[in-house]
């Protein structure tokens, strides 16, 4: 479980614990991970992993070894901000974490599973993967990357006869530290409820799951909007 120290990742970790899973939990901050460990010390291994660090794959391998293998990778790490002034540090950090960090960890897990009989990779991308969103260019671009990457691996896994399955989870706006205390987001979802729906989707081995039903309708409409009309859209005037 990568990104278990906060928000959606932490809620999913709690649910998996309730359902009897043995967990390896990772993120950069150890303190919240240690708090999680107190819930079931005999069933949780903790590891500090910065997905942008070059030694992240090695740290992941250490965690997998301590847990005794991996059946499910749940990937919840990510950053995101609105960036109407295109502040370079925000754009580049988003690329580092959501694109390079994601590719680093998903790839390491895929190769491990390929040589250990298979497994299941689930990752939280976003409804922002559907279209380029003006207020968050790097965020929507990296979320599209994540969705496309999972789709490609899903096909490659099948071509190679690997027993690896994938779930791309796409929530709408969720009240977590990622959004801060900004009240202006439409159709804001509750983190616990989203976590439950994500775990159910993983259990059912869904390939792609948008959360919730209202966001399924919205993203289906977004997909149909032609480019000439999309560029005229104005939304997320929250700051
Ligand atoms: N909240 C929303 O509205 C929403 C909507 C759709 C999709 N999502 C996606 O859901 C995922 C989880 O977001 P959240 O809303 O739960 O936000 P969050 O509460 O801010 O959690 C983000 C998690 O990512 C980890 N993380 C950030 N940078 C990292 C790094 N360099 N290395 C390792 N871990 C790192 C954080 O842990 P540390 O800081 O301890 O490293 C934390 O556990 C993200 O991918 C986000 O894009 C969120």
PDB file of C-alpha atoms and ligand atoms in Angstrom:
ATOM      1  CA  UNK A   1       0.000   0.000   0.000  1.00  0.00           C
ATOM      2  CA  UNK A   2       1.869   3.071  -1.243  1.00  0.00           C
ATOM      3  CA  UNK A   3       0.594   6.424   0.042  1.00  0.00           C
ATOM      4  CA  UNK A   4      -0.991   5.069   3.233  1.00  0.00           C
ATOM      5  CA  UNK A   5      -0.062   8.017   5.459  1.00  0.00           C
ATOM      6  CA  UNK A   6      -3.013  10.258   4.586  1.00  0.00           C
ATOM      7  CA  UNK A   7      -6.365  10.684   2.863  1.00  0.00           C
ATOM      8  CA  UNK A   8      -7.680   7.936   0.623  1.00  0.00           C
ATOM      9  CA  UNK A   9      -4.688   5.642   1.104  1.00  0.00           C
ATOM     10  CA  UNK A  10      -5.065   5.683   4.876  1.00  0.00           C
ATOM     11  CA  UNK A  11      -8.799   4.957   4.650  1.00  0.00           C
ATOM     12  CA  UNK A  12      -8.207   2.053   2.280  1.00  0.00           C
ATOM     13  CA  UNK A  13      -5.483   0.675   4.558  1.00  0.00           C
ATOM     14  CA  UNK A  14      -7.929   0.706   7.503  1.00  0.00           C
ATOM     15  CA  UNK A  15     -10.560  -1.134   5.446  1.00  0.00           C
ATOM     16  CA  UNK A  16      -8.107  -3.775   4.273  1.00  0.00           C
ATOM     17  CA  UNK A  17      -7.006  -4.287   7.877  1.00  0.00           C
ATOM     18  CA  UNK A  18     -10.642  -4.717   8.966  1.00  0.00           C
ATOM     19  CA  UNK A  19     -10.986  -7.366   6.278  1.00  0.00           C
ATOM     20  CA  UNK A  20      -8.038  -9.353   7.619  1.00  0.00           C
ATOM     21  CA  UNK A  21      -5.292  -8.410   5.152  1.00  0.00           C
ATOM     22  CA  UNK A  22      -1.634  -8.410   6.090  1.00  0.00           C
ATOM     23  CA  UNK A  23      -0.293  -5.038   4.961  1.00  0.00           C
ATOM     24  CA  UNK A  24       2.943  -3.387   4.010  1.00  0.00           C
ATOM     25  CA  UNK A  25       2.356   0.377   4.232  1.00  0.00           C
ATOM     26  CA  UNK A  26       4.581   3.061   2.764  1.00  0.00           C
ATOM     27  CA  UNK A  27       4.843   6.814   2.230  1.00  0.00           C
ATOM     28  CA  UNK A  28       7.501   9.391   3.131  1.00  0.00           C
ATOM     29  CA  UNK A  29       6.172  10.220   6.635  1.00  0.00           C
ATOM     30  CA  UNK A  30       6.738   7.433   9.145  1.00  0.00           C
ATOM     31  CA  UNK A  31       4.717   8.873  12.025  1.00  0.00           C
ATOM     32  CA  UNK A  32       1.243   8.407  10.501  1.00  0.00           C
ATOM     33  CA  UNK A  33       2.300   4.964   9.256  1.00  0.00           C
ATOM     34  CA  UNK A  34       3.341   3.994  12.789  1.00  0.00           C
ATOM     35  CA  UNK A  35      -0.071   5.175  14.022  1.00  0.00           C
ATOM     36  CA  UNK A  36      -1.672   2.821  11.500  1.00  0.00           C
ATOM     37  CA  UNK A  37       0.559   0.019  12.723  1.00  0.00           C
ATOM     38  CA  UNK A  38      -0.817   0.385  16.232  1.00  0.00           C
ATOM     39  CA  UNK A  39      -4.196  -0.836  14.895  1.00  0.00           C
ATOM     40  CA  UNK A  40      -2.803  -4.345  14.258  1.00  0.00           C
ATOM     41  CA  UNK A  41       0.950  -4.479  14.935  1.00  0.00           C
ATOM     42  CA  UNK A  42       1.228  -8.160  14.017  1.00  0.00           C
ATOM     43  CA  UNK A  43      -0.271  -7.573  10.545  1.00  0.00           C
ATOM     44  CA  UNK A  44       1.449  -4.353   9.411  1.00  0.00           C
ATOM     45  CA  UNK A  45       4.951  -3.682   8.150  1.00  0.00           C
ATOM     46  CA  UNK A  46       6.007  -0.053   7.723  1.00  0.00           C
ATOM     47  CA  UNK A  47       8.502   1.429   5.265  1.00  0.00           C
ATOM     48  CA  UNK A  48       9.428   4.972   4.388  1.00  0.00           C
ATOM     49  CA  UNK A  49       9.385   5.316   0.605  1.00  0.00           C
ATOM     50  CA  UNK A  50       9.733   8.484  -1.426  1.00  0.00           C
ATOM     51  CA  UNK A  51       8.514   7.462  -4.872  1.00  0.00           C
ATOM     52  CA  UNK A  52      10.729  10.126  -6.462  1.00  0.00           C
ATOM     53  CA  UNK A  53      13.907   8.657  -4.944  1.00  0.00           C
ATOM     54  CA  UNK A  54      16.155   6.402  -6.991  1.00  0.00           C
ATOM     55  CA  UNK A  55      16.300   3.859  -4.148  1.00  0.00           C
ATOM     56  CA  UNK A  56      12.480   3.570  -4.003  1.00  0.00           C
ATOM     57  CA  UNK A  57      12.437   0.200  -5.856  1.00  0.00           C
ATOM     58  CA  UNK A  58      14.936  -1.238  -3.369  1.00  0.00           C
ATOM     59  CA  UNK A  59      12.854   0.037  -0.430  1.00  0.00           C
ATOM     60  CA  UNK A  60       9.766  -1.518  -2.007  1.00  0.00           C
ATOM     61  CA  UNK A  61      11.534  -4.868  -2.402  1.00  0.00           C
ATOM     62  CA  UNK A  62      12.526  -4.742   1.289  1.00  0.00           C
ATOM     63  CA  UNK A  63       8.917  -4.120   2.267  1.00  0.00           C
ATOM     64  CA  UNK A  64       7.637  -6.947   0.069  1.00  0.00           C
ATOM     65  CA  UNK A  65      10.213  -9.282   1.614  1.00  0.00           C
ATOM     66  CA  UNK A  66       9.163  -8.331   5.156  1.00  0.00           C
ATOM     67  CA  UNK A  67       5.479  -8.903   4.375  1.00  0.00           C
ATOM     68  CA  UNK A  68       6.327 -12.223   2.723  1.00  0.00           C
ATOM     69  CA  UNK A  69       5.194 -11.445  -0.839  1.00  0.00           C
ATOM     70  CA  UNK A  70       2.572  -9.311  -2.562  1.00  0.00           C
ATOM     71  CA  UNK A  71      -0.887 -10.210  -3.893  1.00  0.00           C
ATOM     72  CA  UNK A  72      -2.191  -6.651  -4.239  1.00  0.00           C
ATOM     73  CA  UNK A  73      -0.393  -3.357  -4.792  1.00  0.00           C
ATOM     74  CA  UNK A  74      -2.702  -0.490  -3.868  1.00  0.00           C
ATOM     75  CA  UNK A  75      -1.104   2.705  -5.152  1.00  0.00           C
ATOM     76  CA  UNK A  76      -2.470   5.888  -3.553  1.00  0.00           C
ATOM     77  CA  UNK A  77       0.530   8.249  -3.595  1.00  0.00           C
ATOM     78  CA  UNK A  78       0.057  11.473  -5.442  1.00  0.00           C
ATOM     79  CA  UNK A  79       0.155  15.253  -5.364  1.00  0.00           C
ATOM     80  CA  UNK A  80      -2.101  17.791  -7.003  1.00  0.00           C
ATOM     81  CA  UNK A  81      -2.668  21.524  -7.042  1.00  0.00           C
ATOM     82  CA  UNK A  82      -4.367  24.097  -9.116  1.00  0.00           C
ATOM     83  CA  UNK A  83      -1.749  26.156 -10.907  1.00  0.00           C
ATOM     84  CA  UNK A  84      -3.292  29.025 -12.836  1.00  0.00           C
ATOM     85  CA  UNK A  85       0.063  30.876 -12.950  1.00  0.00           C
ATOM     86  CA  UNK A  86       1.891  27.784 -14.191  1.00  0.00           C
ATOM     87  CA  UNK A  87       4.403  27.987 -11.335  1.00  0.00           C
ATOM     88  CA  UNK A  88       7.231  25.758 -12.609  1.00  0.00           C
ATOM     89  CA  UNK A  89       8.036  24.118  -9.274  1.00  0.00           C
ATOM     90  CA  UNK A  90       4.427  22.902  -8.947  1.00  0.00           C
ATOM     91  CA  UNK A  91       4.290  21.573 -12.501  1.00  0.00           C
ATOM     92  CA  UNK A  92       7.632  19.796 -12.252  1.00  0.00           C
ATOM     93  CA  UNK A  93       7.008  18.308  -8.809  1.00  0.00           C
ATOM     94  CA  UNK A  94       3.651  16.974 -10.008  1.00  0.00           C
ATOM     95  CA  UNK A  95       5.429  15.343 -12.940  1.00  0.00           C
ATOM     96  CA  UNK A  96       8.099  13.884 -10.624  1.00  0.00           C
ATOM     97  CA  UNK A  97       5.625  12.334  -8.194  1.00  0.00           C
ATOM     98  CA  UNK A  98       2.643  11.403 -10.385  1.00  0.00           C
ATOM     99  CA  UNK A  99       4.495  10.419 -13.546  1.00  0.00           C
ATOM    100  CA  UNK A 100       8.056   9.314 -12.699  1.00  0.00           C
ATOM    101  CA  UNK A 101       7.312   8.084  -9.156  1.00  0.00           C
ATOM    102  CA  UNK A 102       4.238   6.231 -10.360  1.00  0.00           C
ATOM    103  CA  UNK A 103       6.122   4.592 -13.236  1.00  0.00           C
ATOM    104  CA  UNK A 104       8.984   3.625 -10.910  1.00  0.00           C
ATOM    105  CA  UNK A 105       6.778   1.854  -8.356  1.00  0.00           C
ATOM    106  CA  UNK A 106       4.219   0.329 -10.712  1.00  0.00           C
ATOM    107  CA  UNK A 107       7.051  -0.974 -12.904  1.00  0.00           C
ATOM    108  CA  UNK A 108       8.949  -2.539 -10.022  1.00  0.00           C
ATOM    109  CA  UNK A 109       5.788  -4.248  -8.811  1.00  0.00           C
ATOM    110  CA  UNK A 110       4.839  -5.454 -12.300  1.00  0.00           C
ATOM    111  CA  UNK A 111       8.260  -7.038 -12.804  1.00  0.00           C
ATOM    112  CA  UNK A 112       8.091  -8.652  -9.370  1.00  0.00           C
ATOM    113  CA  UNK A 113       4.613 -10.059 -10.039  1.00  0.00           C
ATOM    114  CA  UNK A 114       5.663 -11.242 -13.508  1.00  0.00           C
ATOM    115  CA  UNK A 115       8.312 -13.455 -11.930  1.00  0.00           C
ATOM    116  CA  UNK A 116       6.247 -14.524  -8.898  1.00  0.00           C
ATOM    117  CA  UNK A 117       3.061 -15.968 -10.424  1.00  0.00           C
ATOM    118  CA  UNK A 118       1.073 -12.728 -10.879  1.00  0.00           C
ATOM    119  CA  UNK A 119      -0.960 -10.400  -8.704  1.00  0.00           C
ATOM    120  CA  UNK A 120      -3.241  -7.398  -8.772  1.00  0.00           C
ATOM    121  CA  UNK A 121      -2.246  -3.744  -9.244  1.00  0.00           C
ATOM    122  CA  UNK A 122      -4.800  -1.095  -8.266  1.00  0.00           C
ATOM    123  CA  UNK A 123      -4.052   2.627  -8.523  1.00  0.00           C
ATOM    124  CA  UNK A 124      -5.942   5.830  -7.884  1.00  0.00           C
ATOM    125  CA  UNK A 125      -5.756   8.036 -10.949  1.00  0.00           C
ATOM    126  CA  UNK A 126      -8.604  10.578 -11.131  1.00  0.00           C
ATOM    127  CA  UNK A 127     -11.514  11.906 -13.140  1.00  0.00           C
ATOM    128  CA  UNK A 128      -8.883  14.474 -14.215  1.00  0.00           C
ATOM    129  CA  UNK A 129      -7.534  11.717 -16.497  1.00  0.00           C
ATOM    130  CA  UNK A 130     -10.561  12.281 -18.755  1.00  0.00           C
ATOM    131  CA  UNK A 131      -9.633  15.693 -20.216  1.00  0.00           C
ATOM    132  CA  UNK A 132      -6.990  18.416 -19.853  1.00  0.00           C
ATOM    133  CA  UNK A 133      -8.255  20.656 -17.032  1.00  0.00           C
ATOM    134  CA  UNK A 134      -7.135  24.296 -17.386  1.00  0.00           C
ATOM    135  CA  UNK A 135      -6.628  24.979 -13.661  1.00  0.00           C
ATOM    136  CA  UNK A 136      -4.416  21.888 -13.192  1.00  0.00           C
ATOM    137  CA  UNK A 137      -2.344  21.163 -16.315  1.00  0.00           C
ATOM    138  CA  UNK A 138       0.344  18.877 -14.844  1.00  0.00           C
ATOM    139  CA  UNK A 139      -2.182  17.130 -12.627  1.00  0.00           C
ATOM    140  CA  UNK A 140      -4.563  16.239 -15.451  1.00  0.00           C
ATOM    141  CA  UNK A 141      -1.694  15.306 -17.787  1.00  0.00           C
ATOM    142  CA  UNK A 142      -0.117  12.975 -15.223  1.00  0.00           C
ATOM    143  CA  UNK A 143      -3.464  11.398 -14.368  1.00  0.00           C
ATOM    144  CA  UNK A 144      -4.045  10.685 -18.072  1.00  0.00           C
ATOM    145  CA  UNK A 145      -0.554   9.176 -18.157  1.00  0.00           C
ATOM    146  CA  UNK A 146      -1.407   6.912 -15.224  1.00  0.00           C
ATOM    147  CA  UNK A 147      -4.611   5.700 -16.881  1.00  0.00           C
ATOM    148  CA  UNK A 148      -2.909   5.031 -20.215  1.00  0.00           C
ATOM    149  CA  UNK A 149       0.029   3.307 -18.520  1.00  0.00           C
ATOM    150  CA  UNK A 150      -2.247   0.913 -16.648  1.00  0.00           C
ATOM    151  CA  UNK A 151      -4.193   0.203 -19.827  1.00  0.00           C
ATOM    152  CA  UNK A 152      -0.952  -0.590 -21.687  1.00  0.00           C
ATOM    153  CA  UNK A 153       0.328  -2.862 -18.912  1.00  0.00           C
ATOM    154  CA  UNK A 154      -3.005  -4.646 -18.818  1.00  0.00           C
ATOM    155  CA  UNK A 155      -2.650  -5.468 -22.502  1.00  0.00           C
ATOM    156  CA  UNK A 156       1.039  -6.357 -22.181  1.00  0.00           C
ATOM    157  CA  UNK A 157       0.315  -8.653 -19.243  1.00  0.00           C
ATOM    158  CA  UNK A 158      -2.250 -10.514 -21.307  1.00  0.00           C
ATOM    159  CA  UNK A 159       0.066 -10.689 -24.355  1.00  0.00           C
ATOM    160  CA  UNK A 160       2.771 -12.240 -22.161  1.00  0.00           C
ATOM    161  CA  UNK A 161       0.379 -14.634 -20.435  1.00  0.00           C
ATOM    162  CA  UNK A 162       1.134 -13.065 -17.044  1.00  0.00           C
ATOM    163  CA  UNK A 163      -1.461 -13.430 -14.367  1.00  0.00           C
ATOM    164  CA  UNK A 164      -1.501  -9.717 -13.426  1.00  0.00           C
ATOM    165  CA  UNK A 165      -4.778  -7.822 -13.218  1.00  0.00           C
ATOM    166  CA  UNK A 166      -5.326  -4.063 -12.996  1.00  0.00           C
ATOM    167  CA  UNK A 167      -7.843  -1.654 -11.505  1.00  0.00           C
ATOM    168  CA  UNK A 168      -7.799   2.037 -12.454  1.00  0.00           C
ATOM    169  CA  UNK A 169      -9.748   3.953  -9.787  1.00  0.00           C
ATOM    170  CA  UNK A 170     -11.039   7.408 -10.710  1.00  0.00           C
ATOM    171  CA  UNK A 171     -12.699   9.386  -7.940  1.00  0.00           C
ATOM    172  CA  UNK A 172     -14.196  12.836  -8.383  1.00  0.00           C
ATOM    173  CA  UNK A 173     -13.294  15.522  -5.838  1.00  0.00           C
ATOM    174  CA  UNK A 174     -12.780  14.029  -2.373  1.00  0.00           C
ATOM    175  CA  UNK A 175     -12.385  15.887   0.930  1.00  0.00           C
ATOM    176  CA  UNK A 176      -8.767  14.999   1.804  1.00  0.00           C
ATOM    177  CA  UNK A 177      -5.642  17.044   2.630  1.00  0.00           C
ATOM    178  CA  UNK A 178      -4.872  17.113  -1.116  1.00  0.00           C
ATOM    179  CA  UNK A 179      -7.711  19.587  -1.681  1.00  0.00           C
ATOM    180  CA  UNK A 180      -6.997  21.492   1.541  1.00  0.00           C
ATOM    181  CA  UNK A 181      -9.849  23.360   3.207  1.00  0.00           C
ATOM    182  CA  UNK A 182     -11.060  24.949  -0.012  1.00  0.00           C
ATOM    183  CA  UNK A 183     -14.869  24.664   0.074  1.00  0.00           C
ATOM    184  CA  UNK A 184     -15.506  25.448  -3.591  1.00  0.00           C
ATOM    185  CA  UNK A 185     -15.246  21.998  -5.150  1.00  0.00           C
ATOM    186  CA  UNK A 186     -18.468  20.685  -6.700  1.00  0.00           C
ATOM    187  CA  UNK A 187     -19.952  17.280  -5.816  1.00  0.00           C
ATOM    188  CA  UNK A 188     -17.350  16.812  -3.075  1.00  0.00           C
ATOM    189  CA  UNK A 189     -17.153  13.202  -1.857  1.00  0.00           C
ATOM    190  CA  UNK A 190     -16.470  11.750   1.586  1.00  0.00           C
ATOM    191  CA  UNK A 191     -13.128   9.913   1.857  1.00  0.00           C
ATOM    192  CA  UNK A 192     -14.444   6.937   3.838  1.00  0.00           C
ATOM    193  CA  UNK A 193     -17.239   6.362   1.370  1.00  0.00           C
ATOM    194  CA  UNK A 194     -14.871   6.609  -1.609  1.00  0.00           C
ATOM    195  CA  UNK A 195     -12.454   4.181   0.077  1.00  0.00           C
ATOM    196  CA  UNK A 196     -15.267   1.631   0.528  1.00  0.00           C
ATOM    197  CA  UNK A 197     -16.261   1.930  -3.114  1.00  0.00           C
ATOM    198  CA  UNK A 198     -12.632   1.538  -4.192  1.00  0.00           C
ATOM    199  CA  UNK A 199     -12.118  -1.609  -2.111  1.00  0.00           C
ATOM    200  CA  UNK A 200     -15.325  -3.087  -3.540  1.00  0.00           C
ATOM    201  CA  UNK A 201     -14.147  -2.323  -7.079  1.00  0.00           C
ATOM    202  CA  UNK A 202     -10.813  -4.013  -6.347  1.00  0.00           C
ATOM    203  CA  UNK A 203     -12.546  -7.078  -4.886  1.00  0.00           C
ATOM    204  CA  UNK A 204     -14.669  -7.328  -8.023  1.00  0.00           C
ATOM    205  CA  UNK A 205     -11.531  -6.988 -10.188  1.00  0.00           C
ATOM    206  CA  UNK A 206     -13.036  -4.051 -12.052  1.00  0.00           C
ATOM    207  CA  UNK A 207     -10.718  -2.708 -14.744  1.00  0.00           C
ATOM    208  CA  UNK A 208     -11.825   0.930 -14.545  1.00  0.00           C
ATOM    209  CA  UNK A 209     -14.066   2.456 -11.910  1.00  0.00           C
ATOM    210  CA  UNK A 210     -15.193   6.089 -11.695  1.00  0.00           C
ATOM    211  CA  UNK A 211     -16.518   7.205  -8.279  1.00  0.00           C
ATOM    212  CA  UNK A 212     -19.341   8.070  -7.735  1.00  0.00           C
ATOM    213  CA  UNK A 213     -22.285   7.578 -10.146  1.00  0.00           C
ATOM    214  CA  UNK A 214     -22.629  11.347 -10.652  1.00  0.00           C
ATOM    215  CA  UNK A 215     -19.001  11.589 -11.738  1.00  0.00           C
ATOM    216  CA  UNK A 216     -19.566   8.622 -14.066  1.00  0.00           C
ATOM    217  CA  UNK A 217     -22.256  10.694 -15.802  1.00  0.00           C
ATOM    218  CA  UNK A 218     -20.114  13.866 -15.854  1.00  0.00           C
ATOM    219  CA  UNK A 219     -17.001  12.160 -17.235  1.00  0.00           C
ATOM    220  CA  UNK A 220     -19.058  10.325 -19.871  1.00  0.00           C
ATOM    221  CA  UNK A 221     -20.302  13.751 -21.017  1.00  0.00           C
ATOM    222  CA  UNK A 222     -16.814  15.303 -20.871  1.00  0.00           C
ATOM    223  CA  UNK A 223     -15.564  12.567 -23.203  1.00  0.00           C
ATOM    224  CA  UNK A 224     -18.112  13.622 -25.822  1.00  0.00           C
ATOM    225  CA  UNK A 225     -17.254  17.345 -25.738  1.00  0.00           C
ATOM    226  CA  UNK A 226     -15.317  18.354 -28.885  1.00  0.00           C
ATOM    227  CA  UNK A 227     -12.042  20.214 -28.549  1.00  0.00           C
ATOM    228  CA  UNK A 228     -13.404  23.503 -29.909  1.00  0.00           C
ATOM    229  CA  UNK A 229     -16.036  23.528 -27.170  1.00  0.00           C
ATOM    230  CA  UNK A 230     -13.852  22.155 -24.346  1.00  0.00           C
ATOM    231  CA  UNK A 231     -11.451  25.113 -24.582  1.00  0.00           C
ATOM    232  CA  UNK A 232     -14.370  27.463 -23.827  1.00  0.00           C
ATOM    233  CA  UNK A 233     -15.222  25.698 -20.546  1.00  0.00           C
ATOM    234  CA  UNK A 234     -14.509  27.596 -17.322  1.00  0.00           C
ATOM    235  CA  UNK A 235     -14.642  25.768 -14.047  1.00  0.00           C
ATOM    236  CA  UNK A 236     -13.090  25.328 -10.628  1.00  0.00           C
ATOM    237  CA  UNK A 237     -13.134  29.045  -9.833  1.00  0.00           C
ATOM    238  CA  UNK A 238     -12.318  28.207  -6.235  1.00  0.00           C
ATOM    239  CA  UNK A 239      -9.400  30.516  -5.498  1.00  0.00           C
TER     240      UNK A 239
HETATM  241  N1  LIG B   1      -8.676  14.199  -3.076  1.00  0.00           N
HETATM  242  C1  LIG B   1      -9.194  14.213  -4.293  1.00  0.00           C
HETATM  243  O1  LIG B   1     -10.079  15.017  -4.625  1.00  0.00           O
HETATM  244  C2  LIG B   1      -8.730  13.196  -5.317  1.00  0.00           C
HETATM  245  C3  LIG B   1      -9.536  12.992  -6.442  1.00  0.00           C
HETATM  246  C4  LIG B   1      -9.124  12.075  -7.408  1.00  0.00           C
HETATM  247  C5  LIG B   1      -7.931  11.402  -7.251  1.00  0.00           C
HETATM  248  N2  LIG B   1      -7.166  11.624  -6.158  1.00  0.00           N
HETATM  249  C6  LIG B   1      -5.898  10.924  -6.048  1.00  0.00           C
HETATM  250  O2  LIG B   1      -5.892  10.087  -4.930  1.00  0.00           O
HETATM  251  C7  LIG B   1      -4.540   9.884  -4.494  1.00  0.00           C
HETATM  252  C8  LIG B   1      -4.485  10.123  -2.995  1.00  0.00           C
HETATM  253  O3  LIG B   1      -4.759  11.480  -2.752  1.00  0.00           O
HETATM  254  P1  LIG B   1      -5.467  12.007  -1.414  1.00  0.00           P
HETATM  255  O4  LIG B   1      -6.598  12.838  -1.855  1.00  0.00           O
HETATM  256  O5  LIG B   1      -5.679  10.895  -0.475  1.00  0.00           O
HETATM  257  O6  LIG B   1      -4.331  13.028  -0.922  1.00  0.00           O
HETATM  258  P2  LIG B   1      -3.429  13.105   0.388  1.00  0.00           P
HETATM  259  O7  LIG B   1      -4.268  12.954   1.608  1.00  0.00           O
HETATM  260  O8  LIG B   1      -2.616  14.326   0.213  1.00  0.00           O
HETATM  261  O9  LIG B   1      -2.492  11.798   0.284  1.00  0.00           O
HETATM  262  C9  LIG B   1      -1.443  11.747  -0.641  1.00  0.00           C
HETATM  263  C10 LIG B   1      -0.545  10.575  -0.281  1.00  0.00           C
HETATM  264  O10 LIG B   1       0.522  10.565  -1.234  1.00  0.00           O
HETATM  265  C11 LIG B   1       1.739  10.411  -0.519  1.00  0.00           C
HETATM  266  N3  LIG B   1       2.847  11.011  -1.246  1.00  0.00           N
HETATM  267  C12 LIG B   1       2.941  12.278  -1.725  1.00  0.00           C
HETATM  268  N4  LIG B   1       4.166  12.461  -2.266  1.00  0.00           N
HETATM  269  C13 LIG B   1       4.841  11.289  -2.110  1.00  0.00           C
HETATM  270  C14 LIG B   1       6.153  10.848  -2.447  1.00  0.00           C
HETATM  271  N5  LIG B   1       7.044  11.653  -3.060  1.00  0.00           N
HETATM  272  N6  LIG B   1       6.503   9.575  -2.155  1.00  0.00           N
HETATM  273  C15 LIG B   1       5.623   8.740  -1.547  1.00  0.00           C
HETATM  274  N7  LIG B   1       4.379   9.088  -1.211  1.00  0.00           N
HETATM  275  C16 LIG B   1       4.007  10.365  -1.480  1.00  0.00           C
HETATM  276  C17 LIG B   1       1.496  11.114   0.823  1.00  0.00           C
HETATM  277  O11 LIG B   1       2.375  10.610   1.819  1.00  0.00           O
HETATM  278  P3  LIG B   1       3.666  11.383   2.387  1.00  0.00           P
HETATM  279  O12 LIG B   1       3.388  12.841   2.306  1.00  0.00           O
HETATM  280  O13 LIG B   1       3.789  10.844   3.795  1.00  0.00           O
HETATM  281  O14 LIG B   1       4.771  10.935   1.526  1.00  0.00           O
HETATM  282  C18 LIG B   1       0.068  10.673   1.111  1.00  0.00           C
HETATM  283  O15 LIG B   1       0.044   9.424   1.739  1.00  0.00           O
HETATM  284  C19 LIG B   1      -3.687  10.853  -5.327  1.00  0.00           C
HETATM  285  O16 LIG B   1      -3.091  10.170  -6.394  1.00  0.00           O
HETATM  286  C20 LIG B   1      -4.711  11.838  -5.861  1.00  0.00           C
HETATM  287  O17 LIG B   1      -4.292  12.421  -7.080  1.00  0.00           O
HETATM  288  C21 LIG B   1      -7.538  12.510  -5.166  1.00  0.00           C
END
